[in-house]
Amino acid sequence: MVSDLKNHGKSGLTALLVAMICVVASLGATKIARADAVSAPSPELAVHIADATLVGRGVLKIYWANVYILSHYIKDTDNDGKPDAVILHYDYLRDVPKYATIDASRDEFMRYPHITDEKLAAWMDYLDKALTDMKTDDQAIIVRQADGSIHFYMENAQPVIITDAEFSQVFLDIWLGAETIYPTLRKQLLTLN
């Protein structure tokens, strides 16, 4: 590298400085992906986890990319030991376009043994209505109620409620189910040792 600088003089030094500035800037702009670094949800979303109990938290990592911090909460309002609501809170660490989430969900649904073409089409339609493009630092909350309905709350978007209990369970099983392809994250979310 020193010989390259000698050969290229000031232009080589300038290029090296520009490259170093770019690396430092990109490191500074990247949100730290630690499960304990989750941001507080906006007031419009925080209401959905008020009085909920945090069960576990982890970071979804796909290959080298940290995608979001995921927190798992439950509400047991009648104290019967059965959750009245299961809540997932997403704190995005990078931009994730809507189509990428839909495509990944489709792949997960195809693993479900009872999927039919009709169910798959309906479930894709649900997600198309419920999901939005997510940017770094955006947050979302998904709540599965005891009646089987699932509520999607995205920042700056109207809530979407889907009453298909089978869909809502399979959707949550992407992260919480025994057959998840994210066993480390599941363990963190369920605080299993």
Coordinates of C-alpha atoms in Angstrom, one line a residue:
M1 CA 0.0 0.0 0.0
V2 CA 2.9 2.4 0.8
S3 CA 4.4 1.7 -2.6
D4 CA 1.0 2.4 -4.2
L5 CA 1.0 5.8 -2.4
K6 CA 4.5 6.6 -3.6
N7 CA 3.5 5.7 -7.2
H8 CA 0.3 7.6 -7.2
G9 CA 1.3 10.5 -5.1
K10 CA -1.5 12.8 -3.8
S11 CA -4.2 11.1 -5.8
G12 CA -3.4 7.8 -4.1
L13 CA -3.4 9.4 -0.7
T14 CA -6.7 11.1 -1.5
A15 CA -8.3 7.9 -2.6
L16 CA -7.1 6.1 0.6
L17 CA -8.5 8.9 2.7
V18 CA -11.9 8.8 0.9
A19 CA -12.0 5.0 1.3
M20 CA -11.3 5.3 5.1
I21 CA -13.9 8.1 5.5
C22 CA -16.5 5.9 3.7
V23 CA -15.7 2.9 6.0
V24 CA -16.0 5.0 9.1
A25 CA -19.2 6.7 7.9
S26 CA -20.8 3.3 7.1
L27 CA -19.8 2.0 10.5
G28 CA -21.3 5.0 12.2
A29 CA -24.5 4.8 10.2
T30 CA -25.1 1.1 11.0
K31 CA -27.4 0.5 14.0
I32 CA -25.8 -1.7 16.6
A33 CA -27.4 -5.1 16.4
R34 CA -27.6 -6.2 20.0
A35 CA -30.7 -7.5 21.5
D36 CA -30.4 -5.2 24.5
A37 CA -30.2 -2.2 22.1
V38 CA -33.8 -2.2 21.1
S39 CA -35.4 1.2 20.6
A40 CA -38.5 2.2 22.5
P41 CA -41.5 1.9 20.3
S42 CA -43.3 5.0 19.2
P43 CA -46.3 6.0 21.3
E44 CA -48.7 4.7 18.6
L45 CA -47.1 1.3 18.9
A46 CA -46.2 1.2 22.6
V47 CA -49.9 1.0 23.6
H48 CA -49.9 -2.6 22.2
I49 CA -47.2 -3.8 24.6
A50 CA -48.4 -1.9 27.6
D51 CA -48.9 -4.3 30.5
A52 CA -47.3 -7.1 28.5
T53 CA -44.5 -9.3 29.8
L54 CA -41.3 -9.6 27.9
V55 CA -40.5 -13.3 27.3
G56 CA -37.4 -13.0 25.2
R57 CA -35.5 -11.0 22.6
G58 CA -33.0 -11.8 19.8
V59 CA -31.6 -10.5 16.5
L60 CA -32.7 -12.0 13.2
K61 CA -29.5 -12.5 11.2
I62 CA -29.6 -13.8 7.6
Y63 CA -26.2 -14.7 6.4
W64 CA -24.1 -11.6 7.4
A65 CA -27.0 -9.2 7.7
N66 CA -28.7 -8.2 11.0
V67 CA -32.2 -7.6 9.9
Y68 CA -34.2 -6.7 13.0
I69 CA -34.3 -7.0 16.7
L70 CA -37.3 -9.2 17.6
S71 CA -39.0 -9.0 21.0
H72 CA -41.6 -11.6 22.2
Y73 CA -44.2 -10.5 24.7
I74 CA -47.3 -12.1 26.2
K75 CA -50.4 -10.7 27.9
D76 CA -52.3 -12.8 30.4
T77 CA -54.9 -10.4 31.6
D78 CA -57.0 -12.9 33.5
N79 CA -54.0 -14.6 35.1
D80 CA -55.1 -18.1 34.0
G81 CA -51.6 -19.1 32.7
K82 CA -52.7 -18.9 29.1
P83 CA -51.7 -15.9 27.0
D84 CA -54.5 -13.7 25.9
A85 CA -52.2 -12.1 23.4
V86 CA -48.8 -13.1 21.9
I87 CA -46.9 -10.0 20.6
L88 CA -43.9 -9.7 18.4
H89 CA -42.2 -6.3 18.3
Y90 CA -39.8 -5.7 15.3
D91 CA -37.1 -3.0 15.5
Y92 CA -35.5 -2.8 12.0
L93 CA -31.8 -2.6 11.7
R94 CA -31.8 -2.1 7.9
D95 CA -34.2 -1.3 5.1
V96 CA -36.4 -4.3 4.2
P97 CA -38.7 -3.9 1.2
K98 CA -42.2 -5.3 1.4
Y99 CA -41.7 -7.8 -1.4
A100 CA -38.7 -9.4 0.4
T101 CA -40.8 -10.0 3.5
I102 CA -43.6 -11.5 1.4
D103 CA -41.3 -13.7 -0.6
A104 CA -39.6 -15.0 2.6
S105 CA -43.1 -15.6 4.2
R106 CA -44.2 -17.5 1.0
D107 CA -41.2 -19.8 1.4
E108 CA -42.1 -20.4 5.0
F109 CA -45.7 -21.1 4.2
M110 CA -44.7 -23.7 1.6
R111 CA -43.1 -25.7 4.4
Y112 CA -46.4 -26.0 6.1
P113 CA -47.8 -29.5 5.4
H114 CA -51.5 -28.3 5.1
I115 CA -51.0 -25.5 2.6
T116 CA -53.1 -25.6 -0.5
D117 CA -53.0 -23.3 -3.5
E118 CA -56.1 -21.5 -2.3
K119 CA -54.7 -21.0 1.2
L120 CA -51.4 -19.8 -0.1
A121 CA -53.1 -17.3 -2.4
A122 CA -55.3 -16.0 0.5
W123 CA -52.3 -15.7 2.8
M124 CA -50.3 -13.8 0.3
D125 CA -53.2 -11.4 -0.1
Y126 CA -53.3 -10.9 3.7
L127 CA -49.6 -10.0 3.8
D128 CA -49.9 -7.7 0.8
K129 CA -52.5 -5.7 2.7
A130 CA -50.8 -5.9 6.1
L131 CA -47.1 -5.2 5.3
T132 CA -45.2 -2.1 4.2
D133 CA -41.7 -1.3 3.2
M134 CA -39.6 -1.0 6.3
K135 CA -36.7 1.4 6.8
T136 CA -33.8 1.3 9.3
D137 CA -35.2 2.3 12.7
D138 CA -38.8 1.6 11.7
Q139 CA -40.8 -0.6 14.0
A140 CA -43.8 -2.9 13.8
I141 CA -45.9 -4.9 16.2
I142 CA -47.9 -8.0 15.5
V143 CA -50.4 -9.2 18.0
R144 CA -52.1 -12.6 17.9
Q145 CA -55.2 -12.5 20.1
A146 CA -56.7 -15.4 22.0
D147 CA -59.6 -15.6 19.4
G148 CA -57.0 -16.4 16.7
S149 CA -57.1 -13.0 15.0
I150 CA -53.8 -11.3 14.2
H151 CA -53.3 -7.5 14.2
F152 CA -50.5 -5.9 12.2
Y153 CA -49.4 -2.4 13.4
M154 CA -46.8 -0.7 11.3
E155 CA -45.6 2.8 11.9
N156 CA -47.4 5.4 9.8
A157 CA -49.8 2.9 8.4
Q158 CA -53.4 1.9 9.2
P159 CA -53.7 -1.3 11.3
V160 CA -54.7 -4.5 9.5
I161 CA -56.7 -7.2 11.3
I162 CA -56.9 -10.7 9.9
T163 CA -59.4 -13.2 11.4
D164 CA -57.9 -16.4 9.9
A165 CA -56.7 -18.3 13.0
E166 CA -54.8 -20.9 11.0
F167 CA -52.9 -18.2 9.1
S168 CA -52.1 -16.3 12.4
Q169 CA -50.7 -19.4 14.1
V170 CA -48.6 -20.4 11.1
F171 CA -47.3 -16.9 10.7
L172 CA -46.1 -16.8 14.4
D173 CA -44.6 -20.2 14.0
I174 CA -42.1 -18.8 11.5
W175 CA -40.3 -17.5 14.6
L176 CA -41.8 -19.4 17.6
G177 CA -42.7 -22.8 16.2
A178 CA -40.7 -26.0 16.9
E179 CA -40.0 -26.4 13.2
T180 CA -38.6 -22.9 12.6
I181 CA -35.6 -22.4 10.5
Y182 CA -34.3 -19.9 13.1
P183 CA -33.8 -22.2 16.1
T184 CA -31.3 -19.9 17.8
L185 CA -33.6 -16.9 17.6
R186 CA -36.5 -19.1 18.8
K187 CA -34.5 -20.1 21.8
Q188 CA -33.8 -16.4 22.6
L189 CA -37.5 -15.5 22.1
L190 CA -38.7 -18.3 24.4
T191 CA -35.7 -17.8 26.8
L192 CA -34.9 -21.5 26.6
N193 CA -31.5 -22.6 27.9

